[in-house]
Amino acid sequence: MFSRLIYQDAGLEIRFPNELEAPLHFDAIHTSIREIGVWESWCSENYCLEDSRQYLLDSYVKRQRGQEYRFCLYELDSGKIVGSVAINRIVPEYKTANIGYWIRSDSTGRSLAVIAVKAIARFAFDELGMTRLEIVAMSGNLRSCRVAEKSGAVSEGLHRNRLYLRGQPRDAWVYSLIPGDLPQ
């Protein structure tokens, strides 16, 4: 089985969350609704503590089935969850998957998403045997595009109608990472 921890330094830990951390997860999302909600329809004023608890339970089930691997970023000094990063949309026969991430609004600007993307990419390549990862950032989400670029991902262009948000097709930038893109 996989290690719960994929990254740790003096101030940050990236690991699998558990159901008991639902209040921490909810707090991170609740304080970030305005910023994350622009890009993610699940992140709205209606999001509640039970949604976080269910998300964390679902994370465990999907991890056990090999369908998704969701991690949280923990600030060691405060104990707060400061973000999330995940491998999803796994296609085992092609050894491909997606990387998704968000950072708590009061913790942006510290390169946490870049650290998280590099850590989860290493996990996906080394532990899951993936050979291609994609980051899909909605057109206009400049911060997400910048994270992809700083992580070493290669832009493959703007894809028309690549995502859906609130019932509307949206264009999105597609970035890829392959094992050689990450330093050993």
PDB file of C-alpha atoms in Angstrom:
ATOM      1  CA  MET A   1       0.000   0.000   0.000  1.00  0.00           C
ATOM      2  CA  PHE A   2       0.991   3.624  -0.431  1.00  0.00           C
ATOM      3  CA  SER A   3       2.476   5.912   2.165  1.00  0.00           C
ATOM      4  CA  ARG A   4      -0.015   8.446   3.552  1.00  0.00           C
ATOM      5  CA  LEU A   5       2.650  11.160   3.276  1.00  0.00           C
ATOM      6  CA  ILE A   6       3.989  12.357  -0.086  1.00  0.00           C
ATOM      7  CA  TYR A   7       5.784  15.535   1.011  1.00  0.00           C
ATOM      8  CA  GLN A   8       7.112  17.146   4.164  1.00  0.00           C
ATOM      9  CA  ASP A   9       9.369  20.071   4.958  1.00  0.00           C
ATOM     10  CA  ALA A  10       9.747  22.292   8.040  1.00  0.00           C
ATOM     11  CA  GLY A  11       6.371  23.961   7.530  1.00  0.00           C
ATOM     12  CA  LEU A  12       4.232  21.785   5.253  1.00  0.00           C
ATOM     13  CA  GLU A  13       2.988  18.234   5.021  1.00  0.00           C
ATOM     14  CA  ILE A  14       1.040  16.711   2.123  1.00  0.00           C
ATOM     15  CA  ARG A  15      -0.813  13.530   3.026  1.00  0.00           C
ATOM     16  CA  PHE A  16      -4.047  11.584   2.746  1.00  0.00           C
ATOM     17  CA  PRO A  17      -6.743  13.235   4.890  1.00  0.00           C
ATOM     18  CA  ASN A  18      -9.187  11.342   7.075  1.00  0.00           C
ATOM     19  CA  GLU A  19     -12.842  11.798   7.986  1.00  0.00           C
ATOM     20  CA  LEU A  20     -12.022  13.261  11.403  1.00  0.00           C
ATOM     21  CA  GLU A  21     -10.420  16.243   9.672  1.00  0.00           C
ATOM     22  CA  ALA A  22     -13.698  17.351   8.091  1.00  0.00           C
ATOM     23  CA  PRO A  23     -13.848  20.552  10.206  1.00  0.00           C
ATOM     24  CA  LEU A  24     -10.357  21.552   9.008  1.00  0.00           C
ATOM     25  CA  HIS A  25     -11.303  20.787   5.407  1.00  0.00           C
ATOM     26  CA  PHE A  26     -14.561  22.709   5.679  1.00  0.00           C
ATOM     27  CA  ASP A  27     -12.799  25.715   7.210  1.00  0.00           C
ATOM     28  CA  ALA A  28     -10.320  25.852   4.311  1.00  0.00           C
ATOM     29  CA  ILE A  29     -13.107  25.750   1.752  1.00  0.00           C
ATOM     30  CA  HIS A  30     -15.461  28.074   3.631  1.00  0.00           C
ATOM     31  CA  THR A  31     -12.800  30.791   3.824  1.00  0.00           C
ATOM     32  CA  SER A  32     -12.097  30.416   0.092  1.00  0.00           C
ATOM     33  CA  ILE A  33     -15.555  30.228  -1.470  1.00  0.00           C
ATOM     34  CA  ARG A  34     -15.295  33.554  -3.264  1.00  0.00           C
ATOM     35  CA  GLU A  35     -11.999  32.739  -4.979  1.00  0.00           C
ATOM     36  CA  ILE A  36     -12.342  28.992  -5.625  1.00  0.00           C
ATOM     37  CA  GLY A  37     -16.031  29.224  -6.479  1.00  0.00           C
ATOM     38  CA  VAL A  38     -15.247  31.269  -9.582  1.00  0.00           C
ATOM     39  CA  TRP A  39     -13.609  28.163 -11.104  1.00  0.00           C
ATOM     40  CA  GLU A  40     -15.307  25.238  -9.320  1.00  0.00           C
ATOM     41  CA  SER A  41     -19.086  24.784  -9.183  1.00  0.00           C
ATOM     42  CA  TRP A  42     -18.907  22.534  -6.081  1.00  0.00           C
ATOM     43  CA  CYS A  43     -17.461  25.447  -4.106  1.00  0.00           C
ATOM     44  CA  SER A  44     -20.450  27.612  -3.212  1.00  0.00           C
ATOM     45  CA  GLU A  45     -22.226  29.172  -0.234  1.00  0.00           C
ATOM     46  CA  ASN A  46     -24.206  25.921   0.032  1.00  0.00           C
ATOM     47  CA  TYR A  47     -21.078  23.886   0.827  1.00  0.00           C
ATOM     48  CA  CYS A  48     -21.363  22.571   4.400  1.00  0.00           C
ATOM     49  CA  LEU A  49     -19.459  20.520   6.964  1.00  0.00           C
ATOM     50  CA  GLU A  50     -21.297  17.363   5.900  1.00  0.00           C
ATOM     51  CA  ASP A  51     -20.025  17.935   2.340  1.00  0.00           C
ATOM     52  CA  SER A  52     -16.451  17.917   3.655  1.00  0.00           C
ATOM     53  CA  ARG A  53     -17.088  14.785   5.706  1.00  0.00           C
ATOM     54  CA  GLN A  54     -18.606  13.038   2.684  1.00  0.00           C
ATOM     55  CA  TYR A  55     -15.735  14.189   0.470  1.00  0.00           C
ATOM     56  CA  LEU A  56     -13.196  12.714   2.883  1.00  0.00           C
ATOM     57  CA  LEU A  57     -15.100   9.424   3.156  1.00  0.00           C
ATOM     58  CA  ASP A  58     -15.396   9.289  -0.626  1.00  0.00           C
ATOM     59  CA  SER A  59     -11.663   9.988  -0.890  1.00  0.00           C
ATOM     60  CA  TYR A  60     -10.909   6.891   1.156  1.00  0.00           C
ATOM     61  CA  VAL A  61     -13.238   4.682  -0.919  1.00  0.00           C
ATOM     62  CA  LYS A  62     -11.878   5.948  -4.241  1.00  0.00           C
ATOM     63  CA  ARG A  63      -8.295   5.506  -3.036  1.00  0.00           C
ATOM     64  CA  GLN A  64      -9.016   1.902  -2.030  1.00  0.00           C
ATOM     65  CA  ARG A  65     -10.456   1.264  -5.509  1.00  0.00           C
ATOM     66  CA  GLY A  66      -7.548   2.991  -7.268  1.00  0.00           C
ATOM     67  CA  GLN A  67      -9.917   5.534  -8.842  1.00  0.00           C
ATOM     68  CA  GLU A  68      -8.563   8.763  -7.301  1.00  0.00           C
ATOM     69  CA  TYR A  69      -5.847   9.839  -4.901  1.00  0.00           C
ATOM     70  CA  ARG A  70      -6.722  12.986  -2.949  1.00  0.00           C
ATOM     71  CA  PHE A  71      -4.280  14.675  -0.598  1.00  0.00           C
ATOM     72  CA  CYS A  72      -4.476  17.721   1.641  1.00  0.00           C
ATOM     73  CA  LEU A  73      -1.768  20.244   2.403  1.00  0.00           C
ATOM     74  CA  TYR A  74      -1.295  20.829   6.133  1.00  0.00           C
ATOM     75  CA  GLU A  75       0.470  23.838   7.584  1.00  0.00           C
ATOM     76  CA  LEU A  76       2.463  22.318  10.433  1.00  0.00           C
ATOM     77  CA  ASP A  77       2.603  25.408  12.687  1.00  0.00           C
ATOM     78  CA  SER A  78      -1.136  26.081  12.687  1.00  0.00           C
ATOM     79  CA  GLY A  79      -2.474  22.605  11.869  1.00  0.00           C
ATOM     80  CA  LYS A  80      -4.714  24.175   9.194  1.00  0.00           C
ATOM     81  CA  ILE A  81      -5.492  22.577   5.865  1.00  0.00           C
ATOM     82  CA  VAL A  82      -4.153  25.068   3.341  1.00  0.00           C
ATOM     83  CA  GLY A  83      -5.067  23.260   0.145  1.00  0.00           C
ATOM     84  CA  SER A  84      -5.742  20.088  -1.722  1.00  0.00           C
ATOM     85  CA  VAL A  85      -4.193  18.220  -4.634  1.00  0.00           C
ATOM     86  CA  ALA A  86      -5.499  15.126  -6.392  1.00  0.00           C
ATOM     87  CA  ILE A  87      -4.883  12.587  -9.106  1.00  0.00           C
ATOM     88  CA  ASN A  88      -8.179  11.838 -10.836  1.00  0.00           C
ATOM     89  CA  ARG A  89      -9.618  10.789 -14.195  1.00  0.00           C
ATOM     90  CA  ILE A  90      -7.192   7.866 -14.164  1.00  0.00           C
ATOM     91  CA  VAL A  91      -7.112   5.793 -17.353  1.00  0.00           C
ATOM     92  CA  PRO A  92      -5.092   2.701 -16.392  1.00  0.00           C
ATOM     93  CA  GLU A  93      -4.764   1.268 -19.899  1.00  0.00           C
ATOM     94  CA  TYR A  94      -3.124   4.482 -21.117  1.00  0.00           C
ATOM     95  CA  LYS A  95      -1.326   5.263 -17.831  1.00  0.00           C
ATOM     96  CA  THR A  96      -2.733   8.791 -17.845  1.00  0.00           C
ATOM     97  CA  ALA A  97      -4.469  10.924 -15.251  1.00  0.00           C
ATOM     98  CA  ASN A  98      -5.417  14.478 -14.316  1.00  0.00           C
ATOM     99  CA  ILE A  99      -4.011  16.674 -11.567  1.00  0.00           C
ATOM    100  CA  GLY A 100      -6.364  19.034  -9.756  1.00  0.00           C
ATOM    101  CA  TYR A 101      -5.524  21.491  -6.980  1.00  0.00           C
ATOM    102  CA  TRP A 102      -6.738  24.437  -4.949  1.00  0.00           C
ATOM    103  CA  ILE A 103      -5.116  26.573  -2.267  1.00  0.00           C
ATOM    104  CA  ARG A 104      -6.883  28.246   0.616  1.00  0.00           C
ATOM    105  CA  SER A 105      -7.341  31.950  -0.152  1.00  0.00           C
ATOM    106  CA  ASP A 106      -5.349  33.194   2.837  1.00  0.00           C
ATOM    107  CA  SER A 107      -2.411  30.939   1.891  1.00  0.00           C
ATOM    108  CA  THR A 108      -1.880  31.823  -1.771  1.00  0.00           C
ATOM    109  CA  GLY A 109       1.313  33.388  -3.079  1.00  0.00           C
ATOM    110  CA  ARG A 110       3.597  30.938  -1.241  1.00  0.00           C
ATOM    111  CA  SER A 111       4.146  28.453  -4.107  1.00  0.00           C
ATOM    112  CA  LEU A 112       2.200  25.790  -2.186  1.00  0.00           C
ATOM    113  CA  ALA A 113       0.370  24.624  -5.317  1.00  0.00           C
ATOM    114  CA  VAL A 114       3.662  24.237  -7.188  1.00  0.00           C
ATOM    115  CA  ILE A 115       5.071  22.130  -4.351  1.00  0.00           C
ATOM    116  CA  ALA A 116       1.871  20.056  -4.307  1.00  0.00           C
ATOM    117  CA  VAL A 117       1.826  19.475  -8.073  1.00  0.00           C
ATOM    118  CA  LYS A 118       5.448  18.336  -8.092  1.00  0.00           C
ATOM    119  CA  ALA A 119       4.859  16.031  -5.107  1.00  0.00           C
ATOM    120  CA  ILE A 120       1.734  14.419  -6.531  1.00  0.00           C
ATOM    121  CA  ALA A 121       3.305  14.072  -9.979  1.00  0.00           C
ATOM    122  CA  ARG A 122       6.229  12.207  -8.419  1.00  0.00           C
ATOM    123  CA  PHE A 123       3.724   9.989  -6.566  1.00  0.00           C
ATOM    124  CA  ALA A 124       1.778   9.324  -9.787  1.00  0.00           C
ATOM    125  CA  PHE A 125       4.886   8.437 -11.789  1.00  0.00           C
ATOM    126  CA  ASP A 126       6.715   6.441  -9.114  1.00  0.00           C
ATOM    127  CA  GLU A 127       3.865   4.773  -7.215  1.00  0.00           C
ATOM    128  CA  LEU A 128       1.071   4.527  -9.804  1.00  0.00           C
ATOM    129  CA  GLY A 129       3.181   4.022 -12.928  1.00  0.00           C
ATOM    130  CA  MET A 130       1.548   6.881 -14.827  1.00  0.00           C
ATOM    131  CA  THR A 131       3.329   8.126 -17.956  1.00  0.00           C
ATOM    132  CA  ARG A 132       1.298  11.286 -18.635  1.00  0.00           C
ATOM    133  CA  LEU A 133      -0.480  13.726 -16.360  1.00  0.00           C
ATOM    134  CA  GLU A 134      -2.651  16.611 -17.462  1.00  0.00           C
ATOM    135  CA  ILE A 135      -3.488  19.885 -15.784  1.00  0.00           C
ATOM    136  CA  VAL A 136      -6.579  21.482 -17.305  1.00  0.00           C
ATOM    137  CA  ALA A 137      -7.009  25.143 -16.378  1.00  0.00           C
ATOM    138  CA  MET A 138     -10.072  27.094 -17.427  1.00  0.00           C
ATOM    139  CA  SER A 139      -9.353  29.990 -19.746  1.00  0.00           C
ATOM    140  CA  GLY A 140      -8.891  33.072 -17.592  1.00  0.00           C
ATOM    141  CA  ASN A 141      -7.606  31.170 -14.557  1.00  0.00           C
ATOM    142  CA  LEU A 142      -4.168  32.727 -14.784  1.00  0.00           C
ATOM    143  CA  ARG A 143      -3.072  31.524 -11.337  1.00  0.00           C
ATOM    144  CA  SER A 144      -3.741  27.906 -12.221  1.00  0.00           C
ATOM    145  CA  CYS A 145      -1.903  28.302 -15.531  1.00  0.00           C
ATOM    146  CA  ARG A 146       1.047  29.834 -13.715  1.00  0.00           C
ATOM    147  CA  VAL A 147       1.153  26.898 -11.269  1.00  0.00           C
ATOM    148  CA  ALA A 148       1.235  24.459 -14.196  1.00  0.00           C
ATOM    149  CA  GLU A 149       4.067  26.387 -15.843  1.00  0.00           C
ATOM    150  CA  LYS A 150       6.116  26.720 -12.631  1.00  0.00           C
ATOM    151  CA  SER A 151       5.655  22.989 -12.046  1.00  0.00           C
ATOM    152  CA  GLY A 152       7.391  22.233 -15.330  1.00  0.00           C
ATOM    153  CA  ALA A 153       4.264  21.243 -17.256  1.00  0.00           C
ATOM    154  CA  VAL A 154       4.225  21.878 -20.991  1.00  0.00           C
ATOM    155  CA  SER A 155       1.372  23.876 -22.489  1.00  0.00           C
ATOM    156  CA  GLU A 156      -0.411  22.004 -25.249  1.00  0.00           C
ATOM    157  CA  GLY A 157      -2.694  24.875 -26.109  1.00  0.00           C
ATOM    158  CA  LEU A 158      -6.167  26.203 -25.566  1.00  0.00           C
ATOM    159  CA  HIS A 159      -8.804  23.500 -26.053  1.00  0.00           C
ATOM    160  CA  ARG A 160     -12.248  24.695 -27.019  1.00  0.00           C
ATOM    161  CA  ASN A 161     -15.196  23.597 -24.838  1.00  0.00           C
ATOM    162  CA  ARG A 162     -12.844  21.410 -22.729  1.00  0.00           C
ATOM    163  CA  LEU A 163     -14.601  22.021 -19.386  1.00  0.00           C
ATOM    164  CA  TYR A 164     -18.120  22.642 -18.147  1.00  0.00           C
ATOM    165  CA  LEU A 165     -18.988  25.182 -15.468  1.00  0.00           C
ATOM    166  CA  ARG A 166     -22.519  25.877 -14.295  1.00  0.00           C
ATOM    167  CA  GLY A 167     -24.041  24.308 -17.392  1.00  0.00           C
ATOM    168  CA  GLN A 168     -21.837  26.160 -19.877  1.00  0.00           C
ATOM    169  CA  PRO A 169     -18.936  24.811 -21.959  1.00  0.00           C
ATOM    170  CA  ARG A 170     -15.663  26.603 -21.276  1.00  0.00           C
ATOM    171  CA  ASP A 171     -12.347  26.732 -23.072  1.00  0.00           C
ATOM    172  CA  ALA A 172      -9.358  25.499 -21.098  1.00  0.00           C
ATOM    173  CA  TRP A 173      -5.592  25.390 -21.326  1.00  0.00           C
ATOM    174  CA  VAL A 174      -4.189  21.865 -21.275  1.00  0.00           C
ATOM    175  CA  TYR A 175      -0.749  21.222 -19.806  1.00  0.00           C
ATOM    176  CA  SER A 176       1.052  17.909 -19.645  1.00  0.00           C
ATOM    177  CA  LEU A 177       3.713  16.418 -17.428  1.00  0.00           C
ATOM    178  CA  ILE A 178       5.665  13.291 -18.273  1.00  0.00           C
ATOM    179  CA  PRO A 179       8.276  11.652 -16.040  1.00  0.00           C
ATOM    180  CA  GLY A 180      11.201  13.404 -17.756  1.00  0.00           C
ATOM    181  CA  ASP A 181       9.713  16.813 -16.940  1.00  0.00           C
ATOM    182  CA  LEU A 182      10.440  16.400 -13.220  1.00  0.00           C
ATOM    183  CA  PRO A 183      13.968  16.602 -11.878  1.00  0.00           C
ATOM    184  CA  GLN A 184      15.208  13.412 -10.244  1.00  0.00           C
TER     185      GLN A 184
END
